[in-house]
mmCIF file of C-alpha atoms and ligand atoms in Angstrom:
data_model
loop_
_atom_site.group_PDB
_atom_site.id
_atom_site.type_symbol
_atom_site.label_atom_id
_atom_site.label_comp_id
_atom_site.label_asym_id
_atom_site.label_seq_id
_atom_site.Cartn_x
_atom_site.Cartn_y
_atom_site.Cartn_z
ATOM 1 C CA MET A 1 109.571 79.350 95.904
ATOM 2 C CA ASN A 2 106.674 77.567 94.260
ATOM 3 C CA HIS A 3 104.752 75.391 96.699
ATOM 4 C CA ALA A 4 104.518 72.594 94.116
ATOM 5 C CA THR A 5 108.203 71.879 94.716
ATOM 6 C CA VAL A 6 107.525 70.513 98.203
ATOM 7 C CA ARG A 7 103.779 70.154 98.463
ATOM 8 C CA GLN A 8 103.742 66.380 98.647
ATOM 9 C CA ARG A 9 105.151 66.574 102.182
ATOM 10 C CA ALA A 10 104.425 70.136 103.280
ATOM 11 C CA ASP A 11 100.966 71.650 103.339
ATOM 12 C CA MET A 12 100.641 75.333 102.601
ATOM 13 C CA LEU A 13 101.052 76.455 106.200
ATOM 14 C CA GLU A 14 104.219 74.408 106.635
ATOM 15 C CA PHE A 15 105.485 75.617 103.292
ATOM 16 C CA LEU A 16 105.021 79.249 104.283
ATOM 17 C CA GLU A 17 106.818 78.647 107.587
ATOM 18 C CA LEU A 18 109.726 76.937 105.842
ATOM 19 C CA CYS A 19 110.081 79.831 103.405
ATOM 20 C CA ALA A 20 109.854 82.542 106.037
ATOM 21 C CA ALA A 21 112.415 80.780 108.229
ATOM 22 C CA ARG A 22 114.854 81.025 105.318
ATOM 23 C CA ASN A 23 114.107 84.659 104.496
ATOM 24 C CA ILE A 24 112.442 83.772 101.231
ATOM 25 C CA ARG A 25 110.099 86.661 100.599
ATOM 26 C CA PHE A 26 108.144 85.569 97.540
ATOM 27 C CA VAL A 27 105.993 82.484 97.078
ATOM 28 C CA SER A 28 103.804 81.055 94.374
ATOM 29 C CA ILE A 29 100.698 79.380 95.678
ATOM 30 C CA TRP A 30 98.037 76.893 94.582
ATOM 31 C CA GLY A 31 94.274 77.184 94.871
ATOM 32 C CA ASP A 32 93.802 73.522 95.792
ATOM 33 C CA GLU A 33 96.413 73.790 98.551
ATOM 34 C CA ILE A 34 94.698 76.883 99.951
ATOM 35 C CA GLU A 35 91.451 74.918 100.127
ATOM 36 C CA LYS A 36 93.117 72.065 102.029
ATOM 37 C CA VAL A 37 94.190 74.293 104.922
ATOM 38 C CA GLY A 38 91.395 76.851 104.681
ATOM 39 C CA GLU A 39 91.477 80.197 102.958
ATOM 40 C CA ASP A 40 91.389 82.305 106.121
ATOM 41 C CA ARG A 41 94.201 80.405 107.817
ATOM 42 C CA ALA A 42 96.343 80.440 104.692
ATOM 43 C CA LEU A 43 95.954 84.165 104.165
ATOM 44 C CA ALA A 44 96.472 85.006 107.827
ATOM 45 C CA ARG A 45 99.656 82.916 107.987
ATOM 46 C CA MET A 46 101.020 84.457 104.815
ATOM 47 C CA GLN A 47 100.437 87.949 106.102
ATOM 48 C CA ALA A 48 101.746 87.208 109.579
ATOM 49 C CA LEU A 49 104.966 85.870 108.073
ATOM 50 C CA GLY A 50 105.343 88.858 105.776
ATOM 51 C CA LEU A 51 105.356 86.790 102.607
ATOM 52 C CA THR A 52 104.272 88.097 99.221
ATOM 53 C CA ALA A 53 102.480 85.858 96.741
ATOM 54 C CA VAL A 54 103.596 86.467 93.184
ATOM 55 C CA GLY A 55 101.977 83.664 91.220
ATOM 56 C CA TYR A 56 98.615 81.959 91.688
ATOM 57 C CA ASN A 57 98.213 78.468 90.224
ATOM 58 C CA ARG A 58 96.034 78.346 88.223
ATOM 59 C CA ILE A 59 93.125 78.728 85.823
ATOM 60 C CA GLY A 60 92.575 75.770 83.567
ATOM 61 C CA PRO A 61 92.301 73.456 81.832
ATOM 62 C CA PHE A 62 89.859 75.369 79.659
ATOM 63 C CA ASP A 63 87.072 72.821 79.989
ATOM 64 C CA ALA A 64 83.700 73.355 81.672
ATOM 65 C CA ASP A 65 84.986 72.538 85.164
ATOM 66 C CA GLY A 66 88.123 74.634 84.898
ATOM 67 C CA LEU A 67 86.288 77.641 83.559
ATOM 68 C CA ALA A 68 83.500 77.340 86.112
ATOM 69 C CA ARG A 69 86.136 77.947 88.805
ATOM 70 C CA ALA A 70 87.937 80.734 86.966
ATOM 71 C CA GLU A 71 86.195 83.698 88.502
ATOM 72 C CA ARG A 72 86.591 82.258 91.993
ATOM 73 C CA ASP A 73 90.296 81.785 91.317
ATOM 74 C CA LEU A 74 90.712 85.357 90.118
ATOM 75 C CA GLU A 75 88.901 86.679 93.153
ATOM 76 C CA ARG A 76 91.047 84.582 95.468
ATOM 77 C CA ALA A 77 94.258 85.559 93.691
ATOM 78 C CA ALA A 78 93.325 89.197 94.214
ATOM 79 C CA GLN A 79 92.508 88.521 97.868
ATOM 80 C CA PHE A 80 95.951 86.961 98.370
ATOM 81 C CA GLY A 81 97.570 89.911 96.614
ATOM 82 C CA CYS A 82 99.020 87.809 93.818
ATOM 83 C CA ASP A 83 100.734 89.585 90.948
ATOM 84 C CA HIS A 84 99.586 87.103 88.322
ATOM 85 C CA VAL A 85 97.455 84.037 87.714
ATOM 86 C CA PHE A 86 98.813 81.243 85.547
ATOM 87 C CA LEU A 87 96.707 80.109 82.648
ATOM 88 C CA PHE A 88 96.795 76.457 81.711
ATOM 89 C CA THR A 89 94.865 75.863 78.516
ATOM 90 C CA GLY A 90 94.844 72.082 78.589
ATOM 91 C CA GLY A 91 95.589 70.134 75.423
ATOM 92 C CA LEU A 92 93.266 68.771 72.786
ATOM 93 C CA ALA A 93 89.735 67.866 73.869
ATOM 94 C CA PRO A 94 88.824 64.170 73.605
ATOM 95 C CA GLY A 95 88.444 63.278 69.935
ATOM 96 C CA GLU A 96 89.801 66.652 68.829
ATOM 97 C CA LYS A 97 92.474 66.695 66.112
ATOM 98 C CA ASP A 98 92.182 70.242 64.862
ATOM 99 C CA LEU A 99 95.037 71.982 66.672
ATOM 100 C CA PRO A 100 94.595 75.360 64.928
ATOM 101 C CA ARG A 101 90.945 75.338 66.014
ATOM 102 C CA ALA A 102 91.934 74.447 69.585
ATOM 103 C CA ARG A 103 94.359 77.373 69.551
ATOM 104 C CA ARG A 104 91.696 79.769 68.313
ATOM 105 C CA HIS A 105 89.375 78.552 71.044
ATOM 106 C CA ALA A 106 92.067 79.055 73.686
ATOM 107 C CA GLU A 107 92.586 82.616 72.493
ATOM 108 C CA GLU A 108 88.876 83.350 72.759
ATOM 109 C CA VAL A 109 88.832 82.012 76.303
ATOM 110 C CA ILE A 110 91.920 84.011 77.272
ATOM 111 C CA ALA A 111 90.320 87.178 75.899
ATOM 112 C CA ARG A 112 87.254 86.603 78.088
ATOM 113 C CA LEU A 113 89.347 85.786 81.158
ATOM 114 C CA LEU A 114 91.416 88.901 80.597
ATOM 115 C CA GLU A 115 88.337 91.087 80.854
ATOM 116 C CA LEU A 116 87.520 89.458 84.186
ATOM 117 C CA ALA A 117 91.102 89.647 85.448
ATOM 118 C CA ARG A 118 91.336 93.355 84.703
ATOM 119 C CA GLY A 119 88.318 93.836 86.920
ATOM 120 C CA TYR A 120 90.092 92.082 89.795
ATOM 121 C CA GLY A 121 93.355 93.915 89.188
ATOM 122 C CA VAL A 122 95.442 90.788 88.618
ATOM 123 C CA LYS A 123 97.499 89.948 85.561
ATOM 124 C CA LEU A 124 97.209 86.756 83.565
ATOM 125 C CA ALA A 125 100.377 84.823 82.830
ATOM 126 C CA LEU A 126 100.910 82.729 79.736
ATOM 127 C CA GLU A 127 103.556 80.129 80.379
ATOM 128 C CA PRO A 128 104.464 78.353 77.164
ATOM 129 C CA LEU A 129 104.996 74.677 77.950
ATOM 130 C CA HIS A 130 107.335 72.230 76.228
ATOM 131 C CA PRO A 131 105.917 71.108 72.839
ATOM 132 C CA MET A 132 105.815 67.479 73.959
ATOM 133 C CA LEU A 133 102.928 68.524 76.219
ATOM 134 C CA VAL A 134 100.701 69.820 73.439
ATOM 135 C CA GLY A 135 98.589 66.664 73.276
ATOM 136 C CA ASP A 136 97.307 66.754 76.812
ATOM 137 C CA ARG A 137 98.474 69.886 78.626
ATOM 138 C CA THR A 138 98.589 73.035 76.535
ATOM 139 C CA VAL A 139 98.217 74.515 73.089
ATOM 140 C CA ILE A 140 100.711 77.316 73.823
ATOM 141 C CA THR A 141 104.192 75.952 73.324
ATOM 142 C CA THR A 142 106.573 78.727 72.405
ATOM 143 C CA LEU A 143 107.456 82.154 73.710
ATOM 144 C CA SER A 144 106.862 83.482 70.223
ATOM 145 C CA GLN A 145 103.285 82.231 70.294
ATOM 146 C CA ALA A 146 102.757 83.689 73.776
ATOM 147 C CA ASN A 147 104.178 87.045 72.671
ATOM 148 C CA ASP A 148 101.860 87.069 69.647
ATOM 149 C CA LEU A 149 98.871 86.415 71.904
ATOM 150 C CA CYS A 150 99.900 89.238 74.231
ATOM 151 C CA ASP A 151 100.270 91.594 71.276
ATOM 152 C CA ARG A 152 96.781 90.755 70.094
ATOM 153 C CA LEU A 153 94.993 90.764 73.448
ATOM 154 C CA GLY A 154 96.637 93.739 75.131
ATOM 155 C CA ALA A 155 97.216 95.000 78.645
ATOM 156 C CA GLY A 156 97.070 92.725 81.653
ATOM 157 C CA LEU A 157 98.494 89.705 79.875
ATOM 158 C CA GLY A 158 102.150 88.681 80.191
ATOM 159 C CA VAL A 159 104.508 85.744 79.939
ATOM 160 C CA VAL A 160 106.329 83.550 82.397
ATOM 161 C CA ILE A 161 109.599 82.079 81.215
ATOM 162 C CA ASP A 162 110.252 78.621 82.633
ATOM 163 C CA VAL A 163 113.646 77.228 81.686
ATOM 164 C CA HIS A 164 112.310 73.667 81.478
ATOM 165 C CA HIS A 165 109.891 74.587 78.740
ATOM 166 C CA VAL A 166 111.823 77.002 76.555
ATOM 167 C CA TRP A 167 115.550 76.246 76.883
ATOM 168 C CA TRP A 168 115.631 74.336 73.566
ATOM 169 C CA ASP A 169 114.096 77.179 71.512
ATOM 170 C CA PRO A 170 116.372 78.710 68.818
ATOM 171 C CA CYS A 171 114.285 81.897 69.030
ATOM 172 C CA LEU A 172 114.635 82.178 72.801
ATOM 173 C CA ALA A 173 116.966 85.201 72.876
ATOM 174 C CA ALA A 174 114.930 87.202 70.375
ATOM 175 C CA GLU A 175 111.584 86.347 71.958
ATOM 176 C CA THR A 176 112.835 87.048 75.491
ATOM 177 C CA ALA A 177 114.032 90.462 74.324
ATOM 178 C CA ARG A 178 110.685 91.032 72.623
ATOM 179 C CA ALA A 179 108.819 90.201 75.817
ATOM 180 C CA GLY A 180 111.139 92.430 77.804
ATOM 181 C CA ASP A 181 110.707 95.364 75.419
ATOM 182 C CA ALA A 182 106.958 95.048 75.867
ATOM 183 C CA GLY A 183 107.379 94.985 79.665
ATOM 184 C CA ARG A 184 105.500 91.709 79.900
ATOM 185 C CA ILE A 185 107.881 89.264 81.597
ATOM 186 C CA LEU A 186 105.977 88.388 84.764
ATOM 187 C CA GLY A 187 108.135 85.576 86.078
ATOM 188 C CA PHE A 188 111.233 83.454 85.641
ATOM 189 C CA HIS A 189 111.000 79.796 86.713
ATOM 190 C CA VAL A 190 114.080 77.707 87.344
ATOM 191 C CA ASN A 191 114.739 73.964 87.616
ATOM 192 C CA ASP A 192 116.744 71.839 85.164
ATOM 193 C CA TRP A 193 116.415 69.428 82.248
ATOM 194 C CA LEU A 194 117.659 65.969 83.119
ATOM 195 C CA VAL A 195 119.149 63.641 80.523
ATOM 196 C CA PRO A 196 117.382 61.355 80.176
ATOM 197 C CA THR A 197 114.072 62.862 81.294
ATOM 198 C CA ARG A 198 112.037 59.847 82.375
ATOM 199 C CA ASP A 199 108.672 61.512 82.873
ATOM 200 C CA MET A 200 107.425 64.578 81.029
ATOM 201 C CA LEU A 201 105.587 65.979 84.024
ATOM 202 C CA ARG A 202 107.413 64.883 87.135
ATOM 203 C CA ASP A 203 111.067 64.470 86.363
ATOM 204 C CA ARG A 204 112.471 67.958 86.448
ATOM 205 C CA GLY A 205 115.898 68.415 87.877
ATOM 206 C CA MET A 206 117.268 70.555 90.681
ATOM 207 C CA MET A 207 119.191 73.516 89.299
ATOM 208 C CA GLY A 208 122.639 72.352 88.297
ATOM 209 C CA ASP A 209 121.744 68.671 87.869
ATOM 210 C CA GLY A 210 120.818 68.936 84.193
ATOM 211 C CA VAL A 211 121.951 70.436 80.907
ATOM 212 C CA ILE A 212 120.413 73.931 80.890
ATOM 213 C CA ASP A 213 122.816 76.864 80.974
ATOM 214 C CA LEU A 214 120.890 78.568 83.758
ATOM 215 C CA ALA A 215 123.279 81.476 84.203
ATOM 216 C CA ALA A 216 122.989 82.283 80.498
ATOM 217 C CA MET A 217 119.220 82.084 80.667
ATOM 218 C CA GLU A 218 119.085 84.331 83.680
ATOM 219 C CA ALA A 219 121.330 86.804 81.888
ATOM 220 C CA LEU A 220 118.881 86.801 78.966
ATOM 221 C CA VAL A 221 115.902 87.467 81.195
ATOM 222 C CA ARG A 222 117.681 90.124 83.270
ATOM 223 C CA GLY A 223 119.070 91.664 80.106
ATOM 224 C CA ALA A 224 115.508 91.977 78.861
ATOM 225 C CA GLY A 225 114.695 94.075 81.912
ATOM 226 C CA TYR A 226 113.075 91.549 84.242
ATOM 227 C CA ASP A 227 113.917 92.476 87.827
ATOM 228 C CA GLY A 228 111.469 90.277 89.719
ATOM 229 C CA PRO A 229 112.129 87.158 91.775
ATOM 230 C CA VAL A 230 113.586 83.906 90.524
ATOM 231 C CA GLU A 231 110.970 81.210 91.130
ATOM 232 C CA VAL A 232 112.071 77.687 91.964
ATOM 233 C CA GLU A 233 109.519 75.256 90.537
ATOM 234 C CA ILE A 234 110.530 71.619 90.481
ATOM 235 C CA PHE A 235 107.911 69.049 89.611
ATOM 236 C CA SER A 236 109.766 65.871 90.486
ATOM 237 C CA LYS A 237 108.817 62.542 92.013
ATOM 238 C CA ASP A 238 112.304 62.241 93.501
ATOM 239 C CA TRP A 239 112.522 65.682 95.105
ATOM 240 C CA ALA A 240 108.899 65.516 96.268
ATOM 241 C CA GLU A 241 109.766 62.532 98.459
ATOM 242 C CA ARG A 242 112.632 64.281 100.219
ATOM 243 C CA ASP A 243 112.455 66.383 103.346
ATOM 244 C CA PRO A 244 110.914 69.737 102.303
ATOM 245 C CA ALA A 245 113.333 71.783 104.422
ATOM 246 C CA GLU A 246 116.280 70.023 102.834
ATOM 247 C CA VAL A 247 114.877 70.556 99.333
ATOM 248 C CA ILE A 248 114.413 74.278 99.935
ATOM 249 C CA ASP A 249 117.880 74.609 101.466
ATOM 250 C CA ILE A 250 119.463 72.896 98.473
ATOM 251 C CA ALA A 251 117.439 75.024 96.055
ATOM 252 C CA ILE A 252 118.585 78.233 97.755
ATOM 253 C CA GLU A 253 122.192 77.109 97.743
ATOM 254 C CA ARG A 254 122.019 76.175 94.056
ATOM 255 C CA CYS A 255 120.431 79.506 93.154
ATOM 256 C CA HIS A 256 123.163 81.362 94.956
ATOM 257 C CA THR A 257 125.857 79.289 93.288
ATOM 258 C CA ILE A 258 124.485 79.201 89.761
ATOM 259 C CA LEU A 259 122.439 82.360 89.306
ATOM 260 C CA PRO A 260 124.502 85.498 89.699
ATOM 261 C CA THR A 261 121.710 87.879 90.659
ATOM 262 C CA SER A 262 119.517 85.581 92.705
ATOM 263 C CA ARG A 263 121.207 86.461 95.966
ATOM 264 C CA SER A 264 120.026 90.034 95.901
ATOM 265 C CA VAL A 265 116.686 89.469 94.230
ATOM 266 C CA GLU A 266 115.062 86.269 95.322
ATOM 267 C CA THR A 267 116.027 85.902 98.926
ATOM 268 C CA THR A 268 118.005 87.500 101.631
ATOM 269 C CA ALA A 269 119.076 84.181 103.066
ATOM 270 C CA THR A 270 122.389 84.130 104.815
HETATM 271 ZN ZN1 ZN B 301 106.778 77.106 85.465
#
């Protein structure tokens, strides 16, 4: 479970309690939420509840502020035992129109961050975002592009496949297999694509409420060799306003109904 799904109404400590009470074993966490409750308390609670952090959100955008915090984020991700840290490049800088240049710059930054991350023993995760977000959120928009970057930059860099961002891609099957062959699929994020989608950032659907063939996508990712947890990540104004316990319960139930392997992998909920 990614804390962002319920963070509007549950701070990190509450979130961890809600997950543990439902036998969810893996969480993805946020640096800003850790700071709100205090690093020591957050880590102690996570350990006491026996939860494992897979993803740390996040490094970026790649501007002066974001990069100034990067090393601190890597250190903290390592301290929390996270498997990977998400990279969020940000979109075009103000006044910038040269997208190829922005992409080259992002690659240079990722190469530098990768050196640092290797030192901390955490992986970096490229999560291609939907192409409609290229203006203001990211310059990495396809799995193909993320795979190419991984090929060029080498060990310690992988991809996260989020259904919301890649479900439309005609190359999805081939690029998922390519990522799997390289052993670089670090995560699989689920939610759904609503029709219509009213807000590009905060109108994701609960699994089953939209048009993505989630079972087929899970089969692709599992077929490519990914055997890690399924991560529920729903950025949604509507779901954020609901009772966090109810949201998590519904998410678990939907995973068990829609995703054939989630029962054994993601949770042991009864
Ligand atoms: Zn995601």
